[in-house]
mmCIF file of N, CA and C in Angstrom:
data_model
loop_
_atom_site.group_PDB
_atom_site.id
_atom_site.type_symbol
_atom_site.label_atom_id
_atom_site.label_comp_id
_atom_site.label_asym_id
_atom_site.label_seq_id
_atom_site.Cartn_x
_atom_site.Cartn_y
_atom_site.Cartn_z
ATOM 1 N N UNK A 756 187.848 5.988 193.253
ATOM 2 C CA UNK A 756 186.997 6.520 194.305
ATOM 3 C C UNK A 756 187.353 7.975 194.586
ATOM 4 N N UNK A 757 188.885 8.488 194.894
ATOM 5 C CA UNK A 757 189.070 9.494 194.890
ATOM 6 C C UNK A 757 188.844 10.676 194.038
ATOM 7 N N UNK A 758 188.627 10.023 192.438
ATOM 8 C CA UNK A 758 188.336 11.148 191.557
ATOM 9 C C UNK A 758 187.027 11.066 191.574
ATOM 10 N N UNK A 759 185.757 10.456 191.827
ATOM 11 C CA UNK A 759 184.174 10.260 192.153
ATOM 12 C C UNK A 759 184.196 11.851 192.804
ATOM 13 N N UNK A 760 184.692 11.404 194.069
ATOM 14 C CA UNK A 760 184.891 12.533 195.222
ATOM 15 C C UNK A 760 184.750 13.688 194.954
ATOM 16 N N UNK A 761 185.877 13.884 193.941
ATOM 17 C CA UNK A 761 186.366 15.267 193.826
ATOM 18 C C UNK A 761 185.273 16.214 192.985
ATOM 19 N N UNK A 762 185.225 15.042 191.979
ATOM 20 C CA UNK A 762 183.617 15.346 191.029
ATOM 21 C C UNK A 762 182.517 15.730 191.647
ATOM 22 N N UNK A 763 182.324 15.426 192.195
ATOM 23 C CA UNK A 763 181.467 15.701 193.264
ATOM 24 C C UNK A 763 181.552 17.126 193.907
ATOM 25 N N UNK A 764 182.422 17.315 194.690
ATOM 26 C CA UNK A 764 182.108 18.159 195.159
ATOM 27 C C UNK A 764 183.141 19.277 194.023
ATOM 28 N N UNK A 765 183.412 19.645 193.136
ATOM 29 C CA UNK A 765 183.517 20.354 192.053
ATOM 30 C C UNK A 765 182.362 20.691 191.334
ATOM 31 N N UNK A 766 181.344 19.847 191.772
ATOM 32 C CA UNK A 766 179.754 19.902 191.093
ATOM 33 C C UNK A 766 178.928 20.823 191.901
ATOM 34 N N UNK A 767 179.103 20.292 193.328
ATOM 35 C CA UNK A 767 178.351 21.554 194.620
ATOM 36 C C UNK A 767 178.591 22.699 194.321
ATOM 37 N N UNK A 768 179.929 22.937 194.092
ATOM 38 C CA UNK A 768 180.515 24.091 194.244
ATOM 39 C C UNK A 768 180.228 25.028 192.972
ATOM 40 N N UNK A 769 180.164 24.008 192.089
ATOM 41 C CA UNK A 769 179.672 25.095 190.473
ATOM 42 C C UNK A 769 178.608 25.092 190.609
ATOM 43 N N UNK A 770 177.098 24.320 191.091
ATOM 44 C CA UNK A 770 175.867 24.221 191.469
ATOM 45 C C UNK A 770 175.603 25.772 192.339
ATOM 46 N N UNK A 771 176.413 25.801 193.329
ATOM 47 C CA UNK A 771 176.351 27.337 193.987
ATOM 48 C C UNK A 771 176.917 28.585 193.534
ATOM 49 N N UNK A 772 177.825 28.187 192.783
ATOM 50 C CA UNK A 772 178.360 29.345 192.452
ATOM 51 C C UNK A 772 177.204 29.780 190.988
ATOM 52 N N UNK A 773 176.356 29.051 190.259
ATOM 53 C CA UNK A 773 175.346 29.113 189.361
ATOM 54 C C UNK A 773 174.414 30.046 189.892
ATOM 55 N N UNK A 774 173.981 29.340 191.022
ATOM 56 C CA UNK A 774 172.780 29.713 191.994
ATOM 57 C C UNK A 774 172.696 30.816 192.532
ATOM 58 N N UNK A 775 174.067 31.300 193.162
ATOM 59 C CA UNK A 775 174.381 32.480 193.395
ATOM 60 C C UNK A 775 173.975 34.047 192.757
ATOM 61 N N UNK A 776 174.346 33.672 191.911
ATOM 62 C CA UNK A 776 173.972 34.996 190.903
ATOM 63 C C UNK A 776 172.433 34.829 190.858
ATOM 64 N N UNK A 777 171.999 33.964 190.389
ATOM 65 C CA UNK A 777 170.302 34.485 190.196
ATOM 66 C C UNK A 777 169.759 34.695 191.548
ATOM 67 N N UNK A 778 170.141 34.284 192.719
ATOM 68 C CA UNK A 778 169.337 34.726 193.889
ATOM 69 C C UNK A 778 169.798 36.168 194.233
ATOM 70 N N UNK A 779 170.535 36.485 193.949
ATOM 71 C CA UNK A 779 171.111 37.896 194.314
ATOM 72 C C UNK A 779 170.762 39.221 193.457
ATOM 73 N N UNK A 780 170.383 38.723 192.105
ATOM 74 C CA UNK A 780 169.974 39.275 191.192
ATOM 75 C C UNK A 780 168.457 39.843 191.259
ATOM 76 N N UNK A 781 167.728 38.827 192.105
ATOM 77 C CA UNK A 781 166.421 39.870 192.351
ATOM 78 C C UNK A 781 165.796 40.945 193.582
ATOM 79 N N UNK A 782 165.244 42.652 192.848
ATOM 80 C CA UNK A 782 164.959 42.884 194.082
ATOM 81 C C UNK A 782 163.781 43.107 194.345
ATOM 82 N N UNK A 783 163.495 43.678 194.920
ATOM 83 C CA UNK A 783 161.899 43.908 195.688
ATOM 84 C C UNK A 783 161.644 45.412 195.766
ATOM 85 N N UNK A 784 160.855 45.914 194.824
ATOM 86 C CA UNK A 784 160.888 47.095 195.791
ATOM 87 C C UNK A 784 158.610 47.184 196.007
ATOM 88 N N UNK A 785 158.565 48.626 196.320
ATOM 89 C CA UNK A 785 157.387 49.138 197.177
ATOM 90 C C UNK A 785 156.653 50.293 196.811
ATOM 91 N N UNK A 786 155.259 50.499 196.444
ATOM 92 C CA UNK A 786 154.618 51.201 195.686
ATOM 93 C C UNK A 786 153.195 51.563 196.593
ATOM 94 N N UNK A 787 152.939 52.929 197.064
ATOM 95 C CA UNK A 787 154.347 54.084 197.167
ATOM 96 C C UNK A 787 154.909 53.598 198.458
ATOM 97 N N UNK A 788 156.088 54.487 197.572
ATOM 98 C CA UNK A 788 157.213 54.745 198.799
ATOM 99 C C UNK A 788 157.057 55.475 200.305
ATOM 100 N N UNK A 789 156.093 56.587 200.224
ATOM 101 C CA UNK A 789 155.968 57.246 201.366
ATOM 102 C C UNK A 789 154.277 57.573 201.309
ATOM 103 N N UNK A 790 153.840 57.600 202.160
ATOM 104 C CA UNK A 790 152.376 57.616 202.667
ATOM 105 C C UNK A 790 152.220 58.219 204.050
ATOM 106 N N UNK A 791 151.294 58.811 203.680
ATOM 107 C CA UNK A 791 150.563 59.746 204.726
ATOM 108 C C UNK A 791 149.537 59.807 205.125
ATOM 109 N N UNK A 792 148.941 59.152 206.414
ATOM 110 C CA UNK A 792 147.645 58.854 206.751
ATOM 111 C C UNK A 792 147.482 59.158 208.331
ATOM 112 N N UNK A 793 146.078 59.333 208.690
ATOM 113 C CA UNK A 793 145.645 59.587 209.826
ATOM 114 C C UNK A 793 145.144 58.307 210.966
ATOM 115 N N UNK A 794 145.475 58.474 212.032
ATOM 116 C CA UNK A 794 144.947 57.097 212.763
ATOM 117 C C UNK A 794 143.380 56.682 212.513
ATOM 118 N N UNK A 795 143.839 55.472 212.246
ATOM 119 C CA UNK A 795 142.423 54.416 211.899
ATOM 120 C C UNK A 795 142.410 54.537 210.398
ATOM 121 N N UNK A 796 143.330 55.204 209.628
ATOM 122 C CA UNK A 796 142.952 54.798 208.140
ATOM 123 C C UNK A 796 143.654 53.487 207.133
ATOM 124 N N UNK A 797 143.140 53.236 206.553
ATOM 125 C CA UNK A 797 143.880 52.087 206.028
ATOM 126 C C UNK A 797 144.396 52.470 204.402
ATOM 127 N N UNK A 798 145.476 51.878 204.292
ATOM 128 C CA UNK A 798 146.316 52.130 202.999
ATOM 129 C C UNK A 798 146.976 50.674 202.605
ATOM 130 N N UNK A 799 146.786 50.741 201.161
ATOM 131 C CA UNK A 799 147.624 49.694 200.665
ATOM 132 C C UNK A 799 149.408 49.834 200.398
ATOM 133 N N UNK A 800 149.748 48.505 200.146
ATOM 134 C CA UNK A 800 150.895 49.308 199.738
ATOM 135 C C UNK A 800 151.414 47.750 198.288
ATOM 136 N N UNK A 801 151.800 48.117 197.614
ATOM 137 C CA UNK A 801 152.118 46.967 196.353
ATOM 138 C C UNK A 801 153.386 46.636 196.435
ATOM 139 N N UNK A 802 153.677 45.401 196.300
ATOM 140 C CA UNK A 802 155.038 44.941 196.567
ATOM 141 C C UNK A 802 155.136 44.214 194.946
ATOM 142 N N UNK A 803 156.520 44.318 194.416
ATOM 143 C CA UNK A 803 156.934 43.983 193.224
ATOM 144 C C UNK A 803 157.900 43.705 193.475
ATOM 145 N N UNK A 804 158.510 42.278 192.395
ATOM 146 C CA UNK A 804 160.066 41.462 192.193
ATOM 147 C C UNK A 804 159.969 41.851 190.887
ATOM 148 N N UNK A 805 161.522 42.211 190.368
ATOM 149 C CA UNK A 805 162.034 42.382 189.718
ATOM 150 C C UNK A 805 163.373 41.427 189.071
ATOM 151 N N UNK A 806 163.340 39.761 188.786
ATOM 152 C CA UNK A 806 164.193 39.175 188.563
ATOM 153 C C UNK A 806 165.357 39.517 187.692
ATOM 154 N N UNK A 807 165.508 40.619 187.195
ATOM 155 C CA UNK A 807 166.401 41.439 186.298
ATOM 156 C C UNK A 807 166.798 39.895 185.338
ATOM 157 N N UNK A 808 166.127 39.933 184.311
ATOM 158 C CA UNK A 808 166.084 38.857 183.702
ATOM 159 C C UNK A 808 167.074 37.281 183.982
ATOM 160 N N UNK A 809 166.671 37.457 184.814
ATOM 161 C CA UNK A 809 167.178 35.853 185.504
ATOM 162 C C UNK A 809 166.120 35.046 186.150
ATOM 163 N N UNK A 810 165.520 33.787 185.120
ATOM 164 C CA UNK A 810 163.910 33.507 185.591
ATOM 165 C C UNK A 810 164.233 32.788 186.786
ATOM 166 N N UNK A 811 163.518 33.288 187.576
ATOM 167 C CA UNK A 811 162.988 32.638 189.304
ATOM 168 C C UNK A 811 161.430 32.490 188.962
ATOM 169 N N UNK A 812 161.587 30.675 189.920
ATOM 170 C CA UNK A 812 160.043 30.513 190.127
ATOM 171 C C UNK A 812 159.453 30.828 191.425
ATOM 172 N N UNK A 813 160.094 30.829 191.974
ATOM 173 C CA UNK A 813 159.524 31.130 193.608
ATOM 174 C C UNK A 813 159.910 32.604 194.247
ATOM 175 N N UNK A 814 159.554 32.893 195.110
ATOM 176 C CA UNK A 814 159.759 35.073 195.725
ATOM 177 C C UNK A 814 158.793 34.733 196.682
ATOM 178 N N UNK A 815 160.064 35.214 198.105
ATOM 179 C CA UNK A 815 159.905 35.205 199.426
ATOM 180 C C UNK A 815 159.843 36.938 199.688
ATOM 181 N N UNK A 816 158.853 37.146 200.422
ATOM 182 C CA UNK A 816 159.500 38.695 200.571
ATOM 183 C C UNK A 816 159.121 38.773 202.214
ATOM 184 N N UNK A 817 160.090 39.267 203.202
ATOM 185 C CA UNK A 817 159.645 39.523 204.088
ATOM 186 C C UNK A 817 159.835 40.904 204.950
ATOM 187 N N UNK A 818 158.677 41.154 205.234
ATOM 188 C CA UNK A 818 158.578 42.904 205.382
ATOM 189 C C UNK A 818 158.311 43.161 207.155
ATOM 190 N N UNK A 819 158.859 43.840 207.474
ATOM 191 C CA UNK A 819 159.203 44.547 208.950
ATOM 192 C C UNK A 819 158.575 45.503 209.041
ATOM 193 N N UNK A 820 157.578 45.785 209.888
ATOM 194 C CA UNK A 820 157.058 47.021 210.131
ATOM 195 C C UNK A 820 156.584 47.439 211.535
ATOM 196 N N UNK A 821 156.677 48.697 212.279
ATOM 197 C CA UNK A 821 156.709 48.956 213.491
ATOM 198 C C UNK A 821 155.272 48.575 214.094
ATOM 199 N N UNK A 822 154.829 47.654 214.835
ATOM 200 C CA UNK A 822 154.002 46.772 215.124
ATOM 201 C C UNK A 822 153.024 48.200 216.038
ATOM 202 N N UNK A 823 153.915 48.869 216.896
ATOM 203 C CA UNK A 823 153.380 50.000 217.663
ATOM 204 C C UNK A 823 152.228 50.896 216.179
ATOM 205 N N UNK A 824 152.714 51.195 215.185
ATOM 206 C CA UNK A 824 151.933 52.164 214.598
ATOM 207 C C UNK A 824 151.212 51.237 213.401
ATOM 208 N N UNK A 825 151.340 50.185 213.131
ATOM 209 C CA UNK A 825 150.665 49.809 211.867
ATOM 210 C C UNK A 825 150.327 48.409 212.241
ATOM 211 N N UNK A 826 149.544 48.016 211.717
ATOM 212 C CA UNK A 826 148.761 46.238 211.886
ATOM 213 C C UNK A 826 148.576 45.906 210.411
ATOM 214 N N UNK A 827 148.742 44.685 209.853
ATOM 215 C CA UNK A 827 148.329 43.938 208.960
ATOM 216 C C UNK A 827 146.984 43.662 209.113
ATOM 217 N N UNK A 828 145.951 44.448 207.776
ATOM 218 C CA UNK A 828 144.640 43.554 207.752
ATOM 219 C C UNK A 828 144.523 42.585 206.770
ATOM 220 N N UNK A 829 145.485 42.546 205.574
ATOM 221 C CA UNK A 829 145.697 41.638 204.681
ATOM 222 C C UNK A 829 146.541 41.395 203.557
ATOM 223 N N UNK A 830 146.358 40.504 202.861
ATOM 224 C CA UNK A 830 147.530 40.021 201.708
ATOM 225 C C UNK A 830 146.925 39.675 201.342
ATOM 226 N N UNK A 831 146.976 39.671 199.641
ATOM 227 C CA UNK A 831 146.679 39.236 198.580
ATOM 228 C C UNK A 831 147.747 39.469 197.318
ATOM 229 N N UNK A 832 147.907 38.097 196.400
ATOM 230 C CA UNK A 832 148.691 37.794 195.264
ATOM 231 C C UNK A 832 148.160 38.229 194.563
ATOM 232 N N UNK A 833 149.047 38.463 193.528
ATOM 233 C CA UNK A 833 149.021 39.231 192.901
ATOM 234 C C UNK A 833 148.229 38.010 191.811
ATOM 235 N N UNK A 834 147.999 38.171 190.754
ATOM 236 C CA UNK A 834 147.425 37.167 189.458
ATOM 237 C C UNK A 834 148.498 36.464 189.316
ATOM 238 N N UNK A 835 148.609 35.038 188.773
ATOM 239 C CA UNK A 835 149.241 34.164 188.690
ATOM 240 C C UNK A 835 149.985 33.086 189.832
ATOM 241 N N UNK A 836 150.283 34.095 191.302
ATOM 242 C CA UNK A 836 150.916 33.710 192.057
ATOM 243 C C UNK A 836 150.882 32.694 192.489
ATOM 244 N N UNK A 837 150.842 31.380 193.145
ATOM 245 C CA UNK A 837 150.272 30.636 193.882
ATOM 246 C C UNK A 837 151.374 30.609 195.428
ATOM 247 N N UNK A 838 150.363 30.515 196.684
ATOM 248 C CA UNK A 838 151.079 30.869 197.936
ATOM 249 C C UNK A 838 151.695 29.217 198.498
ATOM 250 N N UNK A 839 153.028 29.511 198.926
ATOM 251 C CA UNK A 839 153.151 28.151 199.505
ATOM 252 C C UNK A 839 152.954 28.722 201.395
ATOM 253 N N UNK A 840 152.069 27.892 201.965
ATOM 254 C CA UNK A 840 151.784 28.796 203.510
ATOM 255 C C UNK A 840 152.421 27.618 204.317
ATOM 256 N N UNK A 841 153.802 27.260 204.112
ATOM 257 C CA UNK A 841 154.292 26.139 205.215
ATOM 258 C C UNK A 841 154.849 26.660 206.161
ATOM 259 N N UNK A 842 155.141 26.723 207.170
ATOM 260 C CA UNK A 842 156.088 27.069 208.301
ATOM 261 C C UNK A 842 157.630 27.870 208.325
ATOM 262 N N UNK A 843 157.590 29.014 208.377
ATOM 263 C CA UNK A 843 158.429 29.792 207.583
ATOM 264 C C UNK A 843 158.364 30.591 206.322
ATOM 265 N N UNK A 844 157.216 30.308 205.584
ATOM 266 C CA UNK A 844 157.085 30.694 204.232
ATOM 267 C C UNK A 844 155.947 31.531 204.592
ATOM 268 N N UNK A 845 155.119 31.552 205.276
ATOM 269 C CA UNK A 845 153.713 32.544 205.729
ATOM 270 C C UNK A 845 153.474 33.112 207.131
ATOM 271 N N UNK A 846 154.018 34.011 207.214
ATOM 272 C CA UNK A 846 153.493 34.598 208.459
ATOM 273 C C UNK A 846 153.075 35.998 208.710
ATOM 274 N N UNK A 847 151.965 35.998 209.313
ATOM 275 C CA UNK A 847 151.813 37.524 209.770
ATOM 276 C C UNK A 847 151.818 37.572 211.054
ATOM 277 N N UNK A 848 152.307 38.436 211.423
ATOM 278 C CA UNK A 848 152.553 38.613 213.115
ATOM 279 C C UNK A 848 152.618 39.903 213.429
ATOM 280 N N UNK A 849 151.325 40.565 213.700
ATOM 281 C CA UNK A 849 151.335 42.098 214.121
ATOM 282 C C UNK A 849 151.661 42.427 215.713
ATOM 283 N N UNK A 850 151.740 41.554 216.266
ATOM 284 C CA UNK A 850 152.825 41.737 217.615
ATOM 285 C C UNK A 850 154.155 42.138 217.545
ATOM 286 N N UNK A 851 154.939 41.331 216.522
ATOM 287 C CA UNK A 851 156.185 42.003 216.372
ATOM 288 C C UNK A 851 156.291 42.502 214.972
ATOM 289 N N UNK A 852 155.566 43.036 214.352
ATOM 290 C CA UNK A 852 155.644 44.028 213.218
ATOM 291 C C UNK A 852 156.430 42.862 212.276
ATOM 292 N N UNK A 853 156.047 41.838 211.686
ATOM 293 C CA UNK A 853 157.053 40.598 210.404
ATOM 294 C C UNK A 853 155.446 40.426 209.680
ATOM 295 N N UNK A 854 155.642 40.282 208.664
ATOM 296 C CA UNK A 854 154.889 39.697 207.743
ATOM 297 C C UNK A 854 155.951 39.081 206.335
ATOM 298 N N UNK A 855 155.114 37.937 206.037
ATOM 299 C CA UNK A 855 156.733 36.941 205.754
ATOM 300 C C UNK A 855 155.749 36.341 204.146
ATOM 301 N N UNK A 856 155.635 36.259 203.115
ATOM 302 C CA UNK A 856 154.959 35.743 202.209
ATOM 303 C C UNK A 856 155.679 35.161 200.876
ATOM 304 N N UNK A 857 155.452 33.721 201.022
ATOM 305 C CA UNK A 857 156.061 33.229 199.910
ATOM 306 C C UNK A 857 155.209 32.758 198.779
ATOM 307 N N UNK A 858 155.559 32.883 197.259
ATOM 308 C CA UNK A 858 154.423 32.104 196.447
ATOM 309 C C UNK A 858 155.765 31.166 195.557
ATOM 310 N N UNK A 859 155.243 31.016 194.798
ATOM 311 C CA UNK A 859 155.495 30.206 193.271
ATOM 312 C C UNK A 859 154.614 30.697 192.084
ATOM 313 N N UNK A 860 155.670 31.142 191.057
ATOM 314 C CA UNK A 860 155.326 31.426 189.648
ATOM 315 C C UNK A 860 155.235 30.205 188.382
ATOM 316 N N UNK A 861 154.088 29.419 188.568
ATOM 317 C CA UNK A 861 154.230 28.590 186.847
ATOM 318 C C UNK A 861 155.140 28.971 186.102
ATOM 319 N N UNK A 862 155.901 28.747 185.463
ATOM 320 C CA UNK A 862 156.827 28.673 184.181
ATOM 321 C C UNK A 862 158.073 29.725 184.587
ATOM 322 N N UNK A 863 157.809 30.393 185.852
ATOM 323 C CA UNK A 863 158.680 31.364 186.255
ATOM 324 C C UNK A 863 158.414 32.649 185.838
ATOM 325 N N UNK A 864 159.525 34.250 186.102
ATOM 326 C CA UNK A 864 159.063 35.171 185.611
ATOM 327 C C UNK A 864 160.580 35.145 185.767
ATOM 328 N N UNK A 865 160.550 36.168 184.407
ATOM 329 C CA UNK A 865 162.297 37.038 184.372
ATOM 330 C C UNK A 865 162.492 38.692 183.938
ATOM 331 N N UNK A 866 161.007 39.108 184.476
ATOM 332 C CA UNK A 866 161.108 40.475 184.373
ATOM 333 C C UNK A 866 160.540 41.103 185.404
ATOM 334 N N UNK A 867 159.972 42.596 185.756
ATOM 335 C CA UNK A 867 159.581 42.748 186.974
ATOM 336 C C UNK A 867 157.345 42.634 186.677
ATOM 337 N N UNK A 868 157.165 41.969 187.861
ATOM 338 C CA UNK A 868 155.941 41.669 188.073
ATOM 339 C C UNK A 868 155.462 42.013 189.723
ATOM 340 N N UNK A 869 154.356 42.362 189.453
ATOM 341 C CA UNK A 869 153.356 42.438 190.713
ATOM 342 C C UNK A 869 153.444 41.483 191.652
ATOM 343 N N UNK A 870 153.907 41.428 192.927
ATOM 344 C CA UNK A 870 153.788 39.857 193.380
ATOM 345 C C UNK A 870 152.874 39.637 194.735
ATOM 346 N N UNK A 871 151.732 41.094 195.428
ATOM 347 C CA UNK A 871 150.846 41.005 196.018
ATOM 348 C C UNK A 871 150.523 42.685 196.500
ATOM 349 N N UNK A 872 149.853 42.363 197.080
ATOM 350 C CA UNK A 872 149.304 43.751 197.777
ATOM 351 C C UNK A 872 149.103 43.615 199.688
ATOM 352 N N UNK A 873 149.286 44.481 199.833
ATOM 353 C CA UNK A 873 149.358 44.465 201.749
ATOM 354 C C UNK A 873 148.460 45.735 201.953
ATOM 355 N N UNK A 874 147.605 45.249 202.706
ATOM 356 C CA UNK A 874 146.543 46.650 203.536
ATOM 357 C C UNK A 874 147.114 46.313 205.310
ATOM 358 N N UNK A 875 147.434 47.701 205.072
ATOM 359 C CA UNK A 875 147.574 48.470 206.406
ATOM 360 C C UNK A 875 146.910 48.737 207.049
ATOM 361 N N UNK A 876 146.323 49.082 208.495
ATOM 362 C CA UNK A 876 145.690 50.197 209.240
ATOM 363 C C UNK A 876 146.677 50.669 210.178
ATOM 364 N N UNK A 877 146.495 52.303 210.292
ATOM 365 C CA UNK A 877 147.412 53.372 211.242
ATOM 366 C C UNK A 877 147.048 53.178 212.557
ATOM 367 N N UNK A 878 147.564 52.773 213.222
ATOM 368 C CA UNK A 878 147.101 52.713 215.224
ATOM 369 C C UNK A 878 146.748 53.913 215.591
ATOM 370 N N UNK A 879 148.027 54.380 215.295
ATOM 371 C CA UNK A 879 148.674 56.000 216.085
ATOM 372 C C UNK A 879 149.242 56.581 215.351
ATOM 373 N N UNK A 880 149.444 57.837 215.436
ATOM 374 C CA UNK A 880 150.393 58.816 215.077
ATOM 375 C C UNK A 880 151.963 58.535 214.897
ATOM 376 N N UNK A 881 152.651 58.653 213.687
ATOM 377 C CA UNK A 881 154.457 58.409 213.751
ATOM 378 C C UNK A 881 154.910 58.756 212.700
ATOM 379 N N UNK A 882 155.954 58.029 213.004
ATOM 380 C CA UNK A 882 156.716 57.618 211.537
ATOM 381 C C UNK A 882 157.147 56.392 211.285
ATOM 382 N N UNK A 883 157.374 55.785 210.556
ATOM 383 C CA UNK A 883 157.425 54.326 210.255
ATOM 384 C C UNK A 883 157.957 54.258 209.031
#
């Protein structure tokens, strides 16, 4: 019984320490980087994962933005994506500036891919 045990949790522990590396391994970045617009205009902005060849099927990305100068008018996946919208995995909330979007990739991806698009509109005048 005692060596079951140990197996066991010698298994968690290599299970995470596996896991580890590929979740850490992917990043996110943002296309463009800096934008310049006038109040009331709307701009996109492209969000991309980059699994640095470590295949992930699923990419959470969640983006912060100053609720005072910018509003979410939408999201859209990118091709292939499919959205999981459960509780925690989808949110937009232009009250406190979070927009939160999770999908799933069929067969996975292990290089960098498109993984949606976000339209903006400018309230006011800033920086953000």
């Amino acid at each position: 019984m005692k060596k079951t045990l140990i197996t066991i949790i010698l298994g968690a522990f290599g299970a995470m320490a596996i896991a580890t590396p590929a979740l850490a391994a992917t990043s996110v970045s943002f296309s463009p980087v800096n934008v310049s617009v006038k109040q009331g205009q709307t701009f996109t902005l492209t969000i991309g994962v980059n699994p640095q060849g470590v295949k992930n099927y699923t990419a959470k990305t969640e983006l912060h933005y100053p609720a005072d100068l910018l509003e979410v008018k939408s999201f859209t996946f990118a091709n292939g994506w499919t959205a999981l919208s459960q509780s925690g995995y989808d949110l937009t909330d232009n009250t406190n500036g979070v927009l939160i979007k999770t999908a799933g990739y069929p067969g996975g991806v292990s290089s960098a891919i498109t993984f949606g698009t976000v339209s903006f509109v400018a309230k006011k005048r800033g920086n953000g």
